[in-house]
Coordinates of C-alpha atoms and ligand atoms in Angstrom, one line a residue:
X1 CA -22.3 -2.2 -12.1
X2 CA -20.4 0.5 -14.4
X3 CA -18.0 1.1 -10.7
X4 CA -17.2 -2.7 -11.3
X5 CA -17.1 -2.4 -15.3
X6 CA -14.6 0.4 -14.7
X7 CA -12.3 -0.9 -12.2
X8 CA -12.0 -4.1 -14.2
X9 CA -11.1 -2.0 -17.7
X10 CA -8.7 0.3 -15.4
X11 CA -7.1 -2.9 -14.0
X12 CA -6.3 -4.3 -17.9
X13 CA -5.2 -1.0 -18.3
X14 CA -2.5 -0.7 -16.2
X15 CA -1.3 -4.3 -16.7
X16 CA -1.1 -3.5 -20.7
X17 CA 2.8 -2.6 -22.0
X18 CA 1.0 -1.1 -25.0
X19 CA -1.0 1.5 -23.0
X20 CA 1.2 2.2 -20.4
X21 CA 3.7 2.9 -23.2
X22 CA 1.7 5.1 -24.4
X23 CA 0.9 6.8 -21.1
X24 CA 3.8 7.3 -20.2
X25 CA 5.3 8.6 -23.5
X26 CA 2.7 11.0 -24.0
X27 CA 2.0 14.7 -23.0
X28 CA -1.2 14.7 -22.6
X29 CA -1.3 12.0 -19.6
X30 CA 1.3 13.9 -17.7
X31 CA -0.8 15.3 -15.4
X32 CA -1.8 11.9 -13.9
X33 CA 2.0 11.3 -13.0
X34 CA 1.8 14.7 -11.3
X35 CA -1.2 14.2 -9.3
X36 CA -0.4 10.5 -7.8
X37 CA 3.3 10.3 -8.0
X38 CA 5.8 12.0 -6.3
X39 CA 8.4 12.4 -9.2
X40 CA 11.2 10.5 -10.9
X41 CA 13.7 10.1 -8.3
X42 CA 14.3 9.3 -4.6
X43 CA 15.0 13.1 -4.1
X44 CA 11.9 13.7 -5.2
X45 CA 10.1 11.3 -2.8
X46 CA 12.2 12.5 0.3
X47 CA 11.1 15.9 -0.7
X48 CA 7.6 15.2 -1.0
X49 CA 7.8 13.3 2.1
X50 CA 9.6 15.9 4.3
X51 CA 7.2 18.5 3.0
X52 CA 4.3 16.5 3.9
X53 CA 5.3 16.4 7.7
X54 CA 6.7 19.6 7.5
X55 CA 3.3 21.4 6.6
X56 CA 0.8 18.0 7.9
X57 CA 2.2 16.1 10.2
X58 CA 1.7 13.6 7.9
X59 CA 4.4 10.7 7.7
X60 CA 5.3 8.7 4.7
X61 CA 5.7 5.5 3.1
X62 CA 8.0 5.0 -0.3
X63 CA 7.6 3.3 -3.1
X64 CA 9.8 2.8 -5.8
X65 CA 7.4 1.9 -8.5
X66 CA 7.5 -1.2 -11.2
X67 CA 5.8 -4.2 -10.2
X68 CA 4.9 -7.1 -12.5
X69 CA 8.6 -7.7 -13.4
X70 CA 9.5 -10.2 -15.7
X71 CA 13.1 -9.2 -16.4
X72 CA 16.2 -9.2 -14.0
X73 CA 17.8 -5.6 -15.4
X74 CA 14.6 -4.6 -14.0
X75 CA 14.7 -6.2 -10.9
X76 CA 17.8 -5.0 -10.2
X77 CA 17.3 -1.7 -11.0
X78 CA 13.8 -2.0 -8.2
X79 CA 16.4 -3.3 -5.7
X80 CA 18.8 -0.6 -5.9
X81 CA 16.2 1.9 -5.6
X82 CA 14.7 0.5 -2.7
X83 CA 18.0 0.4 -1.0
X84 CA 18.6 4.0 -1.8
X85 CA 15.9 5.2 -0.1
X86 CA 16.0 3.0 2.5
X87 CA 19.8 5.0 3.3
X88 CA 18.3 8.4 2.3
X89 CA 15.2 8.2 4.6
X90 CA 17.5 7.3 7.7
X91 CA 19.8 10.2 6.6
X92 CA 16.9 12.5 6.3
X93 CA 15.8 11.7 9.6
X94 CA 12.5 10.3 8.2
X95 CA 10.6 7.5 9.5
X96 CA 12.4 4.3 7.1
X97 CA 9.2 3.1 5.9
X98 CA 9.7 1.7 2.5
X99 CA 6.8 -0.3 0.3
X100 CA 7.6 -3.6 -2.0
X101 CA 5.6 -5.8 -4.3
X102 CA 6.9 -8.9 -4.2
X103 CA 7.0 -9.3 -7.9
X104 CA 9.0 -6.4 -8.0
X105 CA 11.9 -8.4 -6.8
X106 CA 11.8 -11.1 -9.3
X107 CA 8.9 -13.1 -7.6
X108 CA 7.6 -14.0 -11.4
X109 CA 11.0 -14.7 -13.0
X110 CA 12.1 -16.9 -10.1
X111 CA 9.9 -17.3 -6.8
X112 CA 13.1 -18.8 -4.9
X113 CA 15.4 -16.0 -5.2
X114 CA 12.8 -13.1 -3.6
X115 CA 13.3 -14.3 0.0
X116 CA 16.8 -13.2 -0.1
X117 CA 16.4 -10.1 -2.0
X118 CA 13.4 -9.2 0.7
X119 CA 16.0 -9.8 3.0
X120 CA 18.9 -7.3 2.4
X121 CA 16.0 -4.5 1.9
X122 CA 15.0 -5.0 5.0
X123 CA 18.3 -5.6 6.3
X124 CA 19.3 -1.9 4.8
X125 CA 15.6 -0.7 6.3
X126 CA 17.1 -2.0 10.5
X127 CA 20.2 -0.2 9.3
X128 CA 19.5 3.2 8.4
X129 CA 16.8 3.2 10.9
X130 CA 19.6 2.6 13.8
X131 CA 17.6 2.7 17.2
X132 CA 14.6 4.5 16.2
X133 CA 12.1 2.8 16.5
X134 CA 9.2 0.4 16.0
X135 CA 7.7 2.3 13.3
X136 CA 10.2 1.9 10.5
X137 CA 9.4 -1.2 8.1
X138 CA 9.9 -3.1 4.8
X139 CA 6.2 -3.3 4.2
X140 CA 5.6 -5.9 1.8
X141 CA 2.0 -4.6 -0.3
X142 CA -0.6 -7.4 -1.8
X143 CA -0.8 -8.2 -5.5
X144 CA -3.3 -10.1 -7.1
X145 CA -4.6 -13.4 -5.1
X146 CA -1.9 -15.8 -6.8
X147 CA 0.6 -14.1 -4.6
X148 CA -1.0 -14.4 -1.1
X149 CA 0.6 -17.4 0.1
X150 CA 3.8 -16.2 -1.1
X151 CA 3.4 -13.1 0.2
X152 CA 2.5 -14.2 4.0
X153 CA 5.4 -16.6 3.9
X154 CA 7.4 -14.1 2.7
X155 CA 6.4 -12.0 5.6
X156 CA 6.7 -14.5 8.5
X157 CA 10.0 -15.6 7.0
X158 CA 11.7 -12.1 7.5
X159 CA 9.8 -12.1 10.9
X160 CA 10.9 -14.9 11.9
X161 CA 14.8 -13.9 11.1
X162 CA 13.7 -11.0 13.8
X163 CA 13.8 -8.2 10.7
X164 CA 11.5 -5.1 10.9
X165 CA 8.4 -6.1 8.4
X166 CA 4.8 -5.8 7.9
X167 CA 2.5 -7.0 5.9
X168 CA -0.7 -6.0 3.8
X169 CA -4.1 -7.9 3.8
X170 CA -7.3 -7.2 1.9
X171 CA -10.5 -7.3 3.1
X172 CA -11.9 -8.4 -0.2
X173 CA -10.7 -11.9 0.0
X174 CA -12.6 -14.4 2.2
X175 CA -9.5 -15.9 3.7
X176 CA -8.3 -12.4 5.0
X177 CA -9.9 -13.3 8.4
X178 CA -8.0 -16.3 9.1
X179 CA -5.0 -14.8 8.0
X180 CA -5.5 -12.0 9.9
X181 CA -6.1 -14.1 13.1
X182 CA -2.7 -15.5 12.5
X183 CA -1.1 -12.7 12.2
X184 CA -2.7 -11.0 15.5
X185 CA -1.6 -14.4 17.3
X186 CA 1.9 -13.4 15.8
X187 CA 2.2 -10.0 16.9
X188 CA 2.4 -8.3 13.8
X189 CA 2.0 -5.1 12.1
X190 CA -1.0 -5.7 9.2
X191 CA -1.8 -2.9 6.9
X192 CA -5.7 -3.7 6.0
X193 CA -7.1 -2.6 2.8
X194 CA -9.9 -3.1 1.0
X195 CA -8.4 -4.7 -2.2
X196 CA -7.3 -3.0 -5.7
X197 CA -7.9 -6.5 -7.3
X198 CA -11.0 -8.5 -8.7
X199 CA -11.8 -12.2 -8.0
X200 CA -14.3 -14.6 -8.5
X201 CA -17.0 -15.4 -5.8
X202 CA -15.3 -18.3 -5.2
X203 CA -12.6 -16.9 -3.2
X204 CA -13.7 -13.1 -3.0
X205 CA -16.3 -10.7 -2.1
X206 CA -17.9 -9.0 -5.3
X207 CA -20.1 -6.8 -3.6
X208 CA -19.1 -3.6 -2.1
X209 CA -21.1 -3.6 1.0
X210 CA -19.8 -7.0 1.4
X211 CA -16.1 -5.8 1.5
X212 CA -17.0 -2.8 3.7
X213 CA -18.8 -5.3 6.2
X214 CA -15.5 -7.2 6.1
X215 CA -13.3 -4.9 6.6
X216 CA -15.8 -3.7 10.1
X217 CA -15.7 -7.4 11.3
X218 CA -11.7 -7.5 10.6
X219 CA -11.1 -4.3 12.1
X220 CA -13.2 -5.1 15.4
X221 CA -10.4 -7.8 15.6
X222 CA -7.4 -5.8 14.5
X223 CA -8.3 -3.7 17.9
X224 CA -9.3 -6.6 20.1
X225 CA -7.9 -7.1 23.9
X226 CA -5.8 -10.1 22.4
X227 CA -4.4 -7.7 20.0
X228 CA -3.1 -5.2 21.7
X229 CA -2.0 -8.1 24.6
X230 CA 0.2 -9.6 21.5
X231 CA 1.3 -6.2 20.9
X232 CA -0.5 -6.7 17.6
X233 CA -0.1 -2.8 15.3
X234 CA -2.9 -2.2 13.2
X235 CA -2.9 -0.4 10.2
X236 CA -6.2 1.0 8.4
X237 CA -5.6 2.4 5.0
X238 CA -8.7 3.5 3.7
X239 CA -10.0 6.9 2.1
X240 CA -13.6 6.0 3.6
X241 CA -14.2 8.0 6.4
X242 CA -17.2 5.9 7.3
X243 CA -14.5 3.4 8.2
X244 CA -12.3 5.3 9.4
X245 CA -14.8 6.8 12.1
X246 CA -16.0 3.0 12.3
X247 CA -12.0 2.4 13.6
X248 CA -11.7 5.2 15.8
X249 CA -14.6 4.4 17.6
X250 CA -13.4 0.9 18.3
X251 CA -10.2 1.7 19.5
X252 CA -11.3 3.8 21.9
X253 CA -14.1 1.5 23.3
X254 CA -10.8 -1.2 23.6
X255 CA -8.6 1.3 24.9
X256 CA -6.4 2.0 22.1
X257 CA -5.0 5.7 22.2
X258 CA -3.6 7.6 18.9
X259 CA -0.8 6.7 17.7
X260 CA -0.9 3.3 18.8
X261 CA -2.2 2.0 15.0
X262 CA -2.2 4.3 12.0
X263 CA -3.6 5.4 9.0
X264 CA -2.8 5.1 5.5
X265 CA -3.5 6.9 2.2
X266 CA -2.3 7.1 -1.0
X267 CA -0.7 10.4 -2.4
X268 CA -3.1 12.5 -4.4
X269 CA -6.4 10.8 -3.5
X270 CA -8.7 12.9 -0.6
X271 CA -5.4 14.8 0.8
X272 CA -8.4 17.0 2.5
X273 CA -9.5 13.9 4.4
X274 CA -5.7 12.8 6.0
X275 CA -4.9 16.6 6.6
X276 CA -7.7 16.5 8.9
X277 CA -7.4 13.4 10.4
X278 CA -4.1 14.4 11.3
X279 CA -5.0 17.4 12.7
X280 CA -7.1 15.4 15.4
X281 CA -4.0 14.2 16.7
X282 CA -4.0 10.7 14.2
X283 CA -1.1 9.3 13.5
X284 CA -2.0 9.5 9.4
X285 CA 0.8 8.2 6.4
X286 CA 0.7 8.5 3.0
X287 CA 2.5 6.1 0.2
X288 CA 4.3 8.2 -1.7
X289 CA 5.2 6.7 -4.7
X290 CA 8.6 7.8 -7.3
X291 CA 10.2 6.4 -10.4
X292 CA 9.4 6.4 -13.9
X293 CA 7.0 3.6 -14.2
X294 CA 4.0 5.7 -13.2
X295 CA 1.3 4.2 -15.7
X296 CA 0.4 0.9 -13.4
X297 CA -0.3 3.0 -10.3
X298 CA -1.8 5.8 -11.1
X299 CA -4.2 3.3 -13.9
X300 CA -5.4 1.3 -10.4
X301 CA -6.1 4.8 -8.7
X302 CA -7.8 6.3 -11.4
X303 CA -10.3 2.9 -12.0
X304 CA -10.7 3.3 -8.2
X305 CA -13.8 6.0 -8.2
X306 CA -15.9 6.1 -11.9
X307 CA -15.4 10.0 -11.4
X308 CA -11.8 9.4 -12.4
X309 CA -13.0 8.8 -15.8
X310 CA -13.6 12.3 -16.2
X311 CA -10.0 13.0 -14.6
X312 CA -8.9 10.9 -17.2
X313 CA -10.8 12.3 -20.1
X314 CA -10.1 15.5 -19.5
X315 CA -6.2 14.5 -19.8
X316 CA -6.1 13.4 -22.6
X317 CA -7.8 16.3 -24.5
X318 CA -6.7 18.9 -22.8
Ligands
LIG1 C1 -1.7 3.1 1.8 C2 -2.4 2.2 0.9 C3 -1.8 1.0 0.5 C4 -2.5 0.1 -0.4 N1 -1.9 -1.0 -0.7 C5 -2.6 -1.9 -1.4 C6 -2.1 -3.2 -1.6 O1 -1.0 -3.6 -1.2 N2 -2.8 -4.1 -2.3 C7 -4.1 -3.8 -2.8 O2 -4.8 -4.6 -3.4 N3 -4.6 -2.6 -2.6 C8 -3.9 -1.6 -1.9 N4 -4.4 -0.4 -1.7 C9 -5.7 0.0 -2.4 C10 -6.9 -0.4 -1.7 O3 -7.0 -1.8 -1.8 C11 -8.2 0.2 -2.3 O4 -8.3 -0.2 -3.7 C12 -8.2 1.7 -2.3 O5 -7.7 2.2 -1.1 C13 -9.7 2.2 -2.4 O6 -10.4 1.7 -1.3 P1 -10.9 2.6 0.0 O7 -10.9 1.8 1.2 O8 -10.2 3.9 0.0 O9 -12.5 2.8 -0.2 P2 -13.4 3.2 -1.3 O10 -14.8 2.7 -0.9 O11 -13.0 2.7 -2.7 O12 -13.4 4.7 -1.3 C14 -13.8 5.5 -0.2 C15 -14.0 6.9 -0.6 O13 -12.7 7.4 -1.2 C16 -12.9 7.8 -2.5 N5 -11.7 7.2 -3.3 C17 -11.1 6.1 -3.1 N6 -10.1 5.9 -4.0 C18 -10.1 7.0 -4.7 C19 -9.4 7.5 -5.8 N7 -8.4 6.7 -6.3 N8 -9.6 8.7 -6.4 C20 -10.7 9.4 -5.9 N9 -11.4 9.1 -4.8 C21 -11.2 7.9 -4.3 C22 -14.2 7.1 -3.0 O14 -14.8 7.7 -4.1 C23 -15.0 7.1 -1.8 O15 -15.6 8.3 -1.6 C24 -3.8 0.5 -0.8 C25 -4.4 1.6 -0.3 C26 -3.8 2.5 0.5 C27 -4.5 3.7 1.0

């Protein structure tokens, strides 16, 4: 009950200008910024991300932050940024793996115009990834449950124009099953997570074991013989090791080696947990997140686990 009251209040949170005004004006809540994000600039996320492989193994996906847009300086600033890093990953010799919201790109100030912007990021994502590789991608994260439909049609749309794209699902929504048939009989790459947003029982599932029985039924599907015949890449980004042991084990029993799917975390949240995972020979990434905008993200993290309140406390009277 109080994980749910939490979440909920941490969700407000970070949609509120006023708070994240404050937040991100203030002192005292710097240390959030520090822990989750990776700093101000793209520098700072190719750093972060060339460090993390450096010392891990760990690869990286970016994330220029600021998502609920509703004003076009704005979504051209989130355009040029994603762009930039696009170039500066393939000149780092990274993997080009870069992360949008669709409202990031103007989906709320004019749904029409997003396809096209979509498309020149991931245009500039096949460029600076040259001949590299399967594993660079525009990945196109979900926002709240208004945006789904959008959001898939967004996805198949640059799929169908043969760019490099993948897509996030979320196990907390009812639908996610049939999409995620769809997209299997597709042959695409899906990124499954559990949800950061809440919904009504109506379309979602409110209880936790709920979502977690979900995400096992979609994950037993994500790794099934027609996947992998369709060529189908699955993504699992979870902290929960249950699951992740849970998706291990059914990868093998179908024949799925490492580094045929991945894993996915987020910067600063149980770096102890992908370290090791990687060590086992996983093929582990983390979305790294930069920019100035912090306040959202880091809000959605911290209402993530009720023991972040204490994280968050402590912040703001230290
Ligand atoms: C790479 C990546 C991309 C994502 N993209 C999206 C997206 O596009 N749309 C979307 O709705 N959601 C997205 N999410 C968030 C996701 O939906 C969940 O809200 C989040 O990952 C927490 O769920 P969990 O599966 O880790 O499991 P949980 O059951 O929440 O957590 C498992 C364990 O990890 C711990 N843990 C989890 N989160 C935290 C935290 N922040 N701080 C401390 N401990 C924590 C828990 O306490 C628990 O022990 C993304 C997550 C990842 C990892």
């Amino acid at each position: 009950m109080f994980r749910k009251i939490w979440q909920k209040t941490m969700i407000a949170m970070a949609l509120s200008d006023r708070v994240k005004a404050f937040a991100q004006n203030s002192r005292a809540t710097s240390f959030l910024s520090g822990k989750y994000v990776s700093g101000d600039s793209p520098e700072a996320g190719i750093k972060r991300a060339q460090d993390l492989l450096e010392d891990t193994g760990i690869r990286s996906s970016l994330f220029y932050m600021g998502e609920y847009v509703d004003d076009w300086n704005l979504v051209a600033l989130n355009i040029e940024n994603k762009l930039e890093i696009a170039d500066q990953l393939g000149r780092s010799g990274l993997d080009v793996h870069v992360s949008i919201d669709p409202t990031q790109i103007g989906h709320h100030l004019d749904p029409t115009i997003v396809a096209g912007h979509a498309e020149n990021i991931a245009k500039a994502v096949q460029l600076a990834a040259g001949d590299s590789g399967e594993i660079n991608c525009l990945m196109l994260d979900m926002e709240d449950a208004s945006l789904n439909d959008p959001t898939i049609a967004l996805h198949n749309h640059l799929q169908n124009m043969g760019l490099p794209v993948a897509l996030t699902l979320q196990a907390y929504l009812k639908r996610t099953h049939g999409d995620i048939l769809e997209q299997i009989e597709r042959g695409s790459r899906v990124r499954l997570v559990k949800g950061a947003f809440a919904a009504g029982a109506d379309i979602a599932y409110t209880k936790r074991s709920d979502v977690k029985q979900n995400s096992r039924k979609i994950i037993a599907d994500m790794f099934s013989a027609e996947a992998r015949k369709n060529r189908f890449y699955p993504i699992i980004a979870t902290h929960d090791t249950a699951l992740q042991d849970f998706t291990i084990e059914t990868a093998r029993a179908n024949g799925w080696n490492a580094g045929e799917y991945e894993f996915e975390m987020l910067l600063g949240v149980r770096e102890d947990v992908a370290i090791a995972l990687a060590a086992t020979g996983e093929r582990v990434r983390v979305y790294v997140p930069f920019g100035r905008d912090w306040w959202p993200h880091a809000a959605r993290r911290i209402g993530e686990n009720p023991a972040n309140a204490l994280l968050l406390a402590r912040s703001l009277i230290s």
